[in-house]
């Protein structure tokens, strides 16, 4: 990034830089991959670019469906321009199918189709290991009003319907995903962060047996190999679909 822009924040997978306009930022996607609260780390050359391009395509699709997001446009393949937001320190996970931590923490059997989407909210706090929290605890910590929390949950449910359809069109099953939101300068809630195989579980539907083929970060979490191939596959399916529609 041009050094006239200041690094405002560096996270595990992205760097955020100032922009000429005070209400915008540049978000640069890194090649680093982390899992289990950064206990496991690796670098995959080209992952940043793939996640940035995939996220941009998905944000564009959500914007078309009237979802308010921070995405404005791509600057280059691994950097996007976004509205500057004050990030709400919550991670909203929506699950369509039981997998991952849900099955480790409950008696729900792995791969159970959930009758209705389940929303799990985690406090975004590395020191506390992002604990699962409750509505009442959120209120107690004054993180946001219950009206805004409901609005965020409502947006998440709408996003799920749009994304489930989107991915189904490209033969992918949306198992679960994590979203983050923030307030823009007018105090409006916008979807932030990224939507990519780093924070969605996506299973290939092009299978004729019931083996799970993960095309997401589980390839890294579970040492399955082929992470870049999986992310490239997703990007090319998205592009082929967009070209045809
Ligand atoms: N997730 C994420 N960041 C996190 C934790 C989870 O993006 O810090 C995503 C993850 O990729 C998956 C969903 O949220 O799509 C649900 O993850 P889960 O709670 O099952 O945790 P995990 O099994 O990954 O520990």
PDB file of N, CA and C in Angstrom, residues 98-179:
ATOM      1  N   UNK A  98     -25.691 -28.603  11.418  1.00  0.00           N
ATOM      2  CA  UNK A  98     -24.848 -28.698  12.616  1.00  0.00           C
ATOM      3  C   UNK A  98     -23.468 -29.236  12.247  1.00  0.00           C
ATOM      4  N   UNK A  99     -22.437 -28.505  12.653  1.00  0.00           N
ATOM      5  CA  UNK A  99     -21.063 -28.913  12.384  1.00  0.00           C
ATOM      6  C   UNK A  99     -20.152 -28.095  13.303  1.00  0.00           C
ATOM      7  N   UNK A 100     -18.891 -28.445  13.343  1.00  0.00           N
ATOM      8  CA  UNK A 100     -17.910 -27.639  14.080  1.00  0.00           C
ATOM      9  C   UNK A 100     -18.229 -27.505  15.549  1.00  0.00           C
ATOM     10  N   UNK A 101     -18.053 -26.292  16.078  1.00  0.00           N
ATOM     11  CA  UNK A 101     -18.141 -26.091  17.532  1.00  0.00           C
ATOM     12  C   UNK A 101     -19.518 -26.456  18.092  1.00  0.00           C
ATOM     13  N   UNK A 102     -20.570 -26.304  17.290  1.00  0.00           N
ATOM     14  CA  UNK A 102     -21.917 -26.642  17.782  1.00  0.00           C
ATOM     15  C   UNK A 102     -21.973 -28.105  18.241  1.00  0.00           C
ATOM     16  N   UNK A 103     -21.292 -28.966  17.504  1.00  0.00           N
ATOM     17  CA  UNK A 103     -21.352 -30.399  17.834  1.00  0.00           C
ATOM     18  C   UNK A 103     -20.375 -30.763  18.952  1.00  0.00           C
ATOM     19  N   UNK A 104     -19.384 -29.882  19.164  1.00  0.00           N
ATOM     20  CA  UNK A 104     -18.451 -30.143  20.273  1.00  0.00           C
ATOM     21  C   UNK A 104     -19.068 -29.693  21.583  1.00  0.00           C
ATOM     22  N   UNK A 105     -19.962 -28.678  21.508  1.00  0.00           N
ATOM     23  CA  UNK A 105     -20.493 -28.089  22.745  1.00  0.00           C
ATOM     24  C   UNK A 105     -21.899 -28.556  23.101  1.00  0.00           C
ATOM     25  N   UNK A 106     -22.537 -29.308  22.225  1.00  0.00           N
ATOM     26  CA  UNK A 106     -23.909 -29.776  22.497  1.00  0.00           C
ATOM     27  C   UNK A 106     -23.997 -31.259  22.124  1.00  0.00           C
ATOM     28  N   UNK A 107     -25.195 -31.825  22.303  1.00  0.00           N
ATOM     29  CA  UNK A 107     -25.368 -33.237  21.940  1.00  0.00           C
ATOM     30  C   UNK A 107     -25.955 -33.361  20.528  1.00  0.00           C
ATOM     31  N   UNK A 108     -26.024 -32.226  19.807  1.00  0.00           N
ATOM     32  CA  UNK A 108     -26.578 -32.267  18.442  1.00  0.00           C
ATOM     33  C   UNK A 108     -25.599 -33.003  17.526  1.00  0.00           C
ATOM     34  N   UNK A 109     -26.134 -33.964  16.802  1.00  0.00           N
ATOM     35  CA  UNK A 109     -25.270 -34.793  15.948  1.00  0.00           C
ATOM     36  C   UNK A 109     -24.751 -34.018  14.745  1.00  0.00           C
ATOM     37  N   UNK A 110     -23.482 -34.232  14.435  1.00  0.00           N
ATOM     38  CA  UNK A 110     -22.867 -33.590  13.281  1.00  0.00           C
ATOM     39  C   UNK A 110     -23.682 -33.874  12.017  1.00  0.00           C
ATOM     40  N   UNK A 111     -23.839 -32.885  11.162  1.00  0.00           N
ATOM     41  CA  UNK A 111     -24.538 -32.949   9.875  1.00  0.00           C
ATOM     42  C   UNK A 111     -26.061 -32.932   9.987  1.00  0.00           C
ATOM     43  N   UNK A 112     -26.596 -32.684  11.208  1.00  0.00           N
ATOM     44  CA  UNK A 112     -28.054 -32.565  11.348  1.00  0.00           C
ATOM     45  C   UNK A 112     -28.516 -31.320  10.593  1.00  0.00           C
ATOM     46  N   UNK A 113     -29.545 -31.478   9.749  1.00  0.00           N
ATOM     47  CA  UNK A 113     -30.151 -30.311   9.102  1.00  0.00           C
ATOM     48  C   UNK A 113     -30.974 -29.584  10.130  1.00  0.00           C
ATOM     49  N   UNK A 114     -30.703 -28.330  10.395  1.00  0.00           N
ATOM     50  CA  UNK A 114     -31.426 -27.617  11.440  1.00  0.00           C
ATOM     51  C   UNK A 114     -32.783 -27.166  10.896  1.00  0.00           C
ATOM     52  N   UNK A 115     -33.826 -27.372  11.696  1.00  0.00           N
ATOM     53  CA  UNK A 115     -35.183 -27.070  11.234  1.00  0.00           C
ATOM     54  C   UNK A 115     -35.312 -25.590  10.871  1.00  0.00           C
ATOM     55  N   UNK A 116     -34.685 -24.731  11.694  1.00  0.00           N
ATOM     56  CA  UNK A 116     -34.591 -23.323  11.313  1.00  0.00           C
ATOM     57  C   UNK A 116     -33.161 -22.865  11.589  1.00  0.00           C
ATOM     58  N   UNK A 117     -32.711 -21.826  10.872  1.00  0.00           N
ATOM     59  CA  UNK A 117     -31.323 -21.400  11.072  1.00  0.00           C
ATOM     60  C   UNK A 117     -31.053 -21.055  12.532  1.00  0.00           C
ATOM     61  N   UNK A 118     -29.890 -21.478  13.003  1.00  0.00           N
ATOM     62  CA  UNK A 118     -29.508 -21.181  14.382  1.00  0.00           C
ATOM     63  C   UNK A 118     -28.532 -20.010  14.368  1.00  0.00           C
ATOM     64  N   UNK A 119     -28.788 -19.027  15.246  1.00  0.00           N
ATOM     65  CA  UNK A 119     -27.861 -17.898  15.359  1.00  0.00           C
ATOM     66  C   UNK A 119     -27.107 -18.032  16.674  1.00  0.00           C
ATOM     67  N   UNK A 120     -25.779 -18.037  16.581  1.00  0.00           N
ATOM     68  CA  UNK A 120     -24.928 -18.061  17.777  1.00  0.00           C
ATOM     69  C   UNK A 120     -24.122 -16.771  17.777  1.00  0.00           C
ATOM     70  N   UNK A 121     -24.114 -16.076  18.898  1.00  0.00           N
ATOM     71  CA  UNK A 121     -23.362 -14.813  18.949  1.00  0.00           C
ATOM     72  C   UNK A 121     -22.153 -14.967  19.874  1.00  0.00           C
ATOM     73  N   UNK A 122     -21.006 -14.548  19.365  1.00  0.00           N
ATOM     74  CA  UNK A 122     -19.750 -14.644  20.121  1.00  0.00           C
ATOM     75  C   UNK A 122     -19.216 -13.239  20.357  1.00  0.00           C
ATOM     76  N   UNK A 123     -18.574 -13.052  21.510  1.00  0.00           N
ATOM     77  CA  UNK A 123     -17.928 -11.770  21.801  1.00  0.00           C
ATOM     78  C   UNK A 123     -16.577 -11.763  21.081  1.00  0.00           C
ATOM     79  N   UNK A 124     -16.344 -10.700  20.301  1.00  0.00           N
ATOM     80  CA  UNK A 124     -15.084 -10.613  19.544  1.00  0.00           C
ATOM     81  C   UNK A 124     -14.005 -10.134  20.507  1.00  0.00           C
ATOM     82  N   UNK A 125     -13.320 -11.080  21.114  1.00  0.00           N
ATOM     83  CA  UNK A 125     -12.302 -10.728  22.095  1.00  0.00           C
ATOM     84  C   UNK A 125     -11.295 -11.882  22.200  1.00  0.00           C
ATOM     85  N   UNK A 126     -10.119 -11.664  21.566  1.00  0.00           N
ATOM     86  CA  UNK A 126      -9.105 -12.721  21.506  1.00  0.00           C
ATOM     87  C   UNK A 126      -8.652 -13.171  22.895  1.00  0.00           C
ATOM     88  N   UNK A 127      -8.494 -12.191  23.811  1.00  0.00           N
ATOM     89  CA  UNK A 127      -8.019 -12.543  25.162  1.00  0.00           C
ATOM     90  C   UNK A 127      -8.967 -13.513  25.861  1.00  0.00           C
ATOM     91  N   UNK A 128     -10.265 -13.331  25.604  1.00  0.00           N
ATOM     92  CA  UNK A 128     -11.268 -14.210  26.226  1.00  0.00           C
ATOM     93  C   UNK A 128     -11.601 -15.401  25.334  1.00  0.00           C
ATOM     94  N   UNK A 129     -10.887 -15.494  24.186  1.00  0.00           N
ATOM     95  CA  UNK A 129     -11.110 -16.606  23.269  1.00  0.00           C
ATOM     96  C   UNK A 129     -12.501 -16.588  22.617  1.00  0.00           C
ATOM     97  N   UNK A 130     -12.985 -15.406  22.283  1.00  0.00           N
ATOM     98  CA  UNK A 130     -14.276 -15.220  21.603  1.00  0.00           C
ATOM     99  C   UNK A 130     -15.401 -16.083  22.205  1.00  0.00           C
ATOM    100  N   UNK A 131     -15.786 -15.838  23.463  1.00  0.00           N
ATOM    101  CA  UNK A 131     -16.811 -16.713  24.076  1.00  0.00           C
ATOM    102  C   UNK A 131     -18.207 -16.542  23.470  1.00  0.00           C
ATOM    103  N   UNK A 132     -18.983 -17.615  23.524  1.00  0.00           N
ATOM    104  CA  UNK A 132     -20.393 -17.576  23.141  1.00  0.00           C
ATOM    105  C   UNK A 132     -21.087 -16.721  24.199  1.00  0.00           C
ATOM    106  N   UNK A 133     -21.908 -15.748  23.772  1.00  0.00           N
ATOM    107  CA  UNK A 133     -22.573 -14.913  24.774  1.00  0.00           C
ATOM    108  C   UNK A 133     -24.084 -14.866  24.567  1.00  0.00           C
ATOM    109  N   UNK A 134     -24.755 -14.232  25.525  1.00  0.00           N
ATOM    110  CA  UNK A 134     -26.216 -14.169  25.484  1.00  0.00           C
ATOM    111  C   UNK A 134     -26.653 -12.728  25.210  1.00  0.00           C
ATOM    112  N   UNK A 135     -27.933 -12.579  24.834  1.00  0.00           N
ATOM    113  CA  UNK A 135     -28.527 -11.256  24.611  1.00  0.00           C
ATOM    114  C   UNK A 135     -28.402 -10.406  25.865  1.00  0.00           C
ATOM    115  N   UNK A 136     -28.688 -11.029  27.015  1.00  0.00           N
ATOM    116  CA  UNK A 136     -28.638 -10.283  28.275  1.00  0.00           C
ATOM    117  C   UNK A 136     -27.223  -9.808  28.591  1.00  0.00           C
ATOM    118  N   UNK A 137     -26.238 -10.632  28.307  1.00  0.00           N
ATOM    119  CA  UNK A 137     -24.853 -10.213  28.563  1.00  0.00           C
ATOM    120  C   UNK A 137     -24.457  -9.072  27.633  1.00  0.00           C
ATOM    121  N   UNK A 138     -24.960  -9.134  26.397  1.00  0.00           N
ATOM    122  CA  UNK A 138     -24.664  -8.061  25.424  1.00  0.00           C
ATOM    123  C   UNK A 138     -25.229  -6.744  25.961  1.00  0.00           C
ATOM    124  N   UNK A 139     -26.446  -6.811  26.472  1.00  0.00           N
ATOM    125  CA  UNK A 139     -27.106  -5.629  27.032  1.00  0.00           C
ATOM    126  C   UNK A 139     -26.334  -5.112  28.245  1.00  0.00           C
ATOM    127  N   UNK A 140     -25.927  -6.052  29.093  1.00  0.00           N
ATOM    128  CA  UNK A 140     -25.189  -5.698  30.306  1.00  0.00           C
ATOM    129  C   UNK A 140     -23.872  -4.984  29.967  1.00  0.00           C
ATOM    130  N   UNK A 141     -23.228  -5.400  28.894  1.00  0.00           N
ATOM    131  CA  UNK A 141     -21.956  -4.787  28.505  1.00  0.00           C
ATOM    132  C   UNK A 141     -22.175  -3.516  27.694  1.00  0.00           C
ATOM    133  N   UNK A 142     -23.437  -3.174  27.430  1.00  0.00           N
ATOM    134  CA  UNK A 142     -23.752  -1.969  26.641  1.00  0.00           C
ATOM    135  C   UNK A 142     -23.099  -1.964  25.270  1.00  0.00           C
ATOM    136  N   UNK A 143     -23.029  -3.120  24.636  1.00  0.00           N
ATOM    137  CA  UNK A 143     -22.383  -3.192  23.317  1.00  0.00           C
ATOM    138  C   UNK A 143     -23.258  -2.533  22.269  1.00  0.00           C
ATOM    139  N   UNK A 144     -24.543  -2.813  22.333  1.00  0.00           N
ATOM    140  CA  UNK A 144     -25.503  -2.144  21.443  1.00  0.00           C
ATOM    141  C   UNK A 144     -26.911  -2.320  21.991  1.00  0.00           C
ATOM    142  N   UNK A 145     -27.840  -1.535  21.477  1.00  0.00           N
ATOM    143  CA  UNK A 145     -29.209  -1.595  21.990  1.00  0.00           C
ATOM    144  C   UNK A 145     -29.871  -2.893  21.532  1.00  0.00           C
ATOM    145  N   UNK A 146     -30.915  -3.311  22.221  1.00  0.00           N
ATOM    146  CA  UNK A 146     -31.566  -4.559  21.812  1.00  0.00           C
ATOM    147  C   UNK A 146     -32.247  -4.371  20.459  1.00  0.00           C
ATOM    148  N   UNK A 147     -32.623  -3.131  20.137  1.00  0.00           N
ATOM    149  CA  UNK A 147     -33.224  -2.858  18.829  1.00  0.00           C
ATOM    150  C   UNK A 147     -32.170  -3.093  17.720  1.00  0.00           C
ATOM    151  N   UNK A 148     -30.963  -2.599  17.942  1.00  0.00           N
ATOM    152  CA  UNK A 148     -29.910  -2.793  16.941  1.00  0.00           C
ATOM    153  C   UNK A 148     -29.479  -4.260  16.851  1.00  0.00           C
ATOM    154  N   UNK A 149     -29.504  -4.942  17.999  1.00  0.00           N
ATOM    155  CA  UNK A 149     -29.154  -6.358  17.985  1.00  0.00           C
ATOM    156  C   UNK A 149     -30.185  -7.123  17.142  1.00  0.00           C
ATOM    157  N   UNK A 150     -31.459  -6.802  17.342  1.00  0.00           N
ATOM    158  CA  UNK A 150     -32.516  -7.461  16.564  1.00  0.00           C
ATOM    159  C   UNK A 150     -32.352  -7.158  15.077  1.00  0.00           C
ATOM    160  N   UNK A 151     -31.978  -5.913  14.776  1.00  0.00           N
ATOM    161  CA  UNK A 151     -31.785  -5.520  13.375  1.00  0.00           C
ATOM    162  C   UNK A 151     -30.638  -6.339  12.743  1.00  0.00           C
ATOM    163  N   UNK A 152     -29.572  -6.524  13.515  1.00  0.00           N
ATOM    164  CA  UNK A 152     -28.422  -7.289  13.026  1.00  0.00           C
ATOM    165  C   UNK A 152     -28.799  -8.756  12.777  1.00  0.00           C
ATOM    166  N   UNK A 153     -29.608  -9.303  13.696  1.00  0.00           N
ATOM    167  CA  UNK A 153     -30.042 -10.699  13.563  1.00  0.00           C
ATOM    168  C   UNK A 153     -30.954 -10.839  12.343  1.00  0.00           C
ATOM    169  N   UNK A 154     -31.834  -9.863  12.187  1.00  0.00           N
ATOM    170  CA  UNK A 154     -32.751  -9.872  11.056  1.00  0.00           C
ATOM    171  C   UNK A 154     -31.972  -9.801   9.724  1.00  0.00           C
ATOM    172  N   UNK A 155     -30.967  -8.934   9.682  1.00  0.00           N
ATOM    173  CA  UNK A 155     -30.134  -8.832   8.477  1.00  0.00           C
ATOM    174  C   UNK A 155     -29.419 -10.156   8.204  1.00  0.00           C
ATOM    175  N   UNK A 156     -28.927 -10.792   9.268  1.00  0.00           N
ATOM    176  CA  UNK A 156     -28.206 -12.066   9.125  1.00  0.00           C
ATOM    177  C   UNK A 156     -29.126 -13.133   8.525  1.00  0.00           C
ATOM    178  N   UNK A 157     -30.379 -13.178   8.996  1.00  0.00           N
ATOM    179  CA  UNK A 157     -31.330 -14.160   8.463  1.00  0.00           C
ATOM    180  C   UNK A 157     -31.622 -13.883   6.984  1.00  0.00           C
ATOM    181  N   UNK A 158     -31.732 -12.593   6.625  1.00  0.00           N
ATOM    182  CA  UNK A 158     -31.977 -12.236   5.216  1.00  0.00           C
ATOM    183  C   UNK A 158     -30.772 -12.614   4.355  1.00  0.00           C
ATOM    184  N   UNK A 159     -29.586 -12.312   4.866  1.00  0.00           N
ATOM    185  CA  UNK A 159     -28.348 -12.630   4.137  1.00  0.00           C
ATOM    186  C   UNK A 159     -28.267 -14.133   3.910  1.00  0.00           C
ATOM    187  N   UNK A 160     -28.680 -14.919   4.917  1.00  0.00           N
ATOM    188  CA  UNK A 160     -28.647 -16.370   4.776  1.00  0.00           C
ATOM    189  C   UNK A 160     -29.504 -16.838   3.601  1.00  0.00           C
ATOM    190  N   UNK A 161     -30.700 -16.271   3.474  1.00  0.00           N
ATOM    191  CA  UNK A 161     -31.587 -16.698   2.381  1.00  0.00           C
ATOM    192  C   UNK A 161     -30.930 -16.372   1.034  1.00  0.00           C
ATOM    193  N   UNK A 162     -30.361 -15.165   0.932  1.00  0.00           N
ATOM    194  CA  UNK A 162     -29.736 -14.752  -0.336  1.00  0.00           C
ATOM    195  C   UNK A 162     -28.514 -15.635  -0.646  1.00  0.00           C
ATOM    196  N   UNK A 163     -27.679 -15.834   0.372  1.00  0.00           N
ATOM    197  CA  UNK A 163     -26.443 -16.596   0.131  1.00  0.00           C
ATOM    198  C   UNK A 163     -26.694 -18.082  -0.104  1.00  0.00           C
ATOM    199  N   UNK A 164     -27.682 -18.638   0.598  1.00  0.00           N
ATOM    200  CA  UNK A 164     -27.996 -20.061   0.407  1.00  0.00           C
ATOM    201  C   UNK A 164     -28.371 -20.311  -1.057  1.00  0.00           C
ATOM    202  N   UNK A 165     -29.200 -19.418  -1.599  1.00  0.00           N
ATOM    203  CA  UNK A 165     -29.604 -19.538  -3.008  1.00  0.00           C
ATOM    204  C   UNK A 165     -28.441 -19.333  -3.949  1.00  0.00           C
ATOM    205  N   UNK A 166     -27.669 -18.303  -3.645  1.00  0.00           N
ATOM    206  CA  UNK A 166     -26.507 -17.969  -4.480  1.00  0.00           C
ATOM    207  C   UNK A 166     -25.567 -19.178  -4.584  1.00  0.00           C
ATOM    208  N   UNK A 167     -25.233 -19.757  -3.428  1.00  0.00           N
ATOM    209  CA  UNK A 167     -24.293 -20.874  -3.435  1.00  0.00           C
ATOM    210  C   UNK A 167     -24.914 -22.141  -4.035  1.00  0.00           C
ATOM    211  N   UNK A 168     -26.224 -22.322  -3.841  1.00  0.00           N
ATOM    212  CA  UNK A 168     -26.879 -23.497  -4.413  1.00  0.00           C
ATOM    213  C   UNK A 168     -26.759 -23.479  -5.944  1.00  0.00           C
ATOM    214  N   UNK A 169     -26.859 -22.279  -6.512  1.00  0.00           N
ATOM    215  CA  UNK A 169     -26.709 -22.127  -7.960  1.00  0.00           C
ATOM    216  C   UNK A 169     -25.346 -22.565  -8.470  1.00  0.00           C
ATOM    217  N   UNK A 170     -24.356 -22.522  -7.591  1.00  0.00           N
ATOM    218  CA  UNK A 170     -23.017 -22.948  -8.025  1.00  0.00           C
ATOM    219  C   UNK A 170     -22.620 -24.252  -7.312  1.00  0.00           C
ATOM    220  N   UNK A 171     -23.657 -25.032  -7.009  1.00  0.00           N
ATOM    221  CA  UNK A 171     -23.441 -26.380  -6.468  1.00  0.00           C
ATOM    222  C   UNK A 171     -22.649 -26.396  -5.161  1.00  0.00           C
ATOM    223  N   UNK A 172     -22.977 -25.437  -4.287  1.00  0.00           N
ATOM    224  CA  UNK A 172     -22.331 -25.421  -2.971  1.00  0.00           C
ATOM    225  C   UNK A 172     -23.391 -25.337  -1.893  1.00  0.00           C
ATOM    226  N   UNK A 173     -23.183 -26.094  -0.823  1.00  0.00           N
ATOM    227  CA  UNK A 173     -24.114 -26.037   0.295  1.00  0.00           C
ATOM    228  C   UNK A 173     -23.546 -25.120   1.372  1.00  0.00           C
ATOM    229  N   UNK A 174     -24.346 -24.115   1.735  1.00  0.00           N
ATOM    230  CA  UNK A 174     -23.910 -23.170   2.771  1.00  0.00           C
ATOM    231  C   UNK A 174     -24.257 -23.761   4.141  1.00  0.00           C
ATOM    232  N   UNK A 175     -23.236 -24.306   4.791  1.00  0.00           N
ATOM    233  CA  UNK A 175     -23.429 -24.992   6.071  1.00  0.00           C
ATOM    234  C   UNK A 175     -23.584 -23.982   7.211  1.00  0.00           C
ATOM    235  N   UNK A 176     -22.615 -23.066   7.296  1.00  0.00           N
ATOM    236  CA  UNK A 176     -22.667 -21.999   8.306  1.00  0.00           C
ATOM    237  C   UNK A 176     -21.753 -20.854   7.870  1.00  0.00           C
ATOM    238  N   UNK A 177     -21.866 -19.731   8.548  1.00  0.00           N
ATOM    239  CA  UNK A 177     -20.993 -18.586   8.234  1.00  0.00           C
ATOM    240  C   UNK A 177     -20.975 -17.619   9.405  1.00  0.00           C
ATOM    241  N   UNK A 178     -19.956 -16.747   9.379  1.00  0.00           N
ATOM    242  CA  UNK A 178     -19.793 -15.752  10.442  1.00  0.00           C
ATOM    243  C   UNK A 178     -19.826 -14.356   9.834  1.00  0.00           C
ATOM    244  N   UNK A 179     -20.594 -13.467  10.446  1.00  0.00           N
ATOM    245  CA  UNK A 179     -20.660 -12.079   9.955  1.00  0.00           C
ATOM    246  C   UNK A 179     -20.224 -11.109  11.048  1.00  0.00           C
TER     247      UNK A 179
END
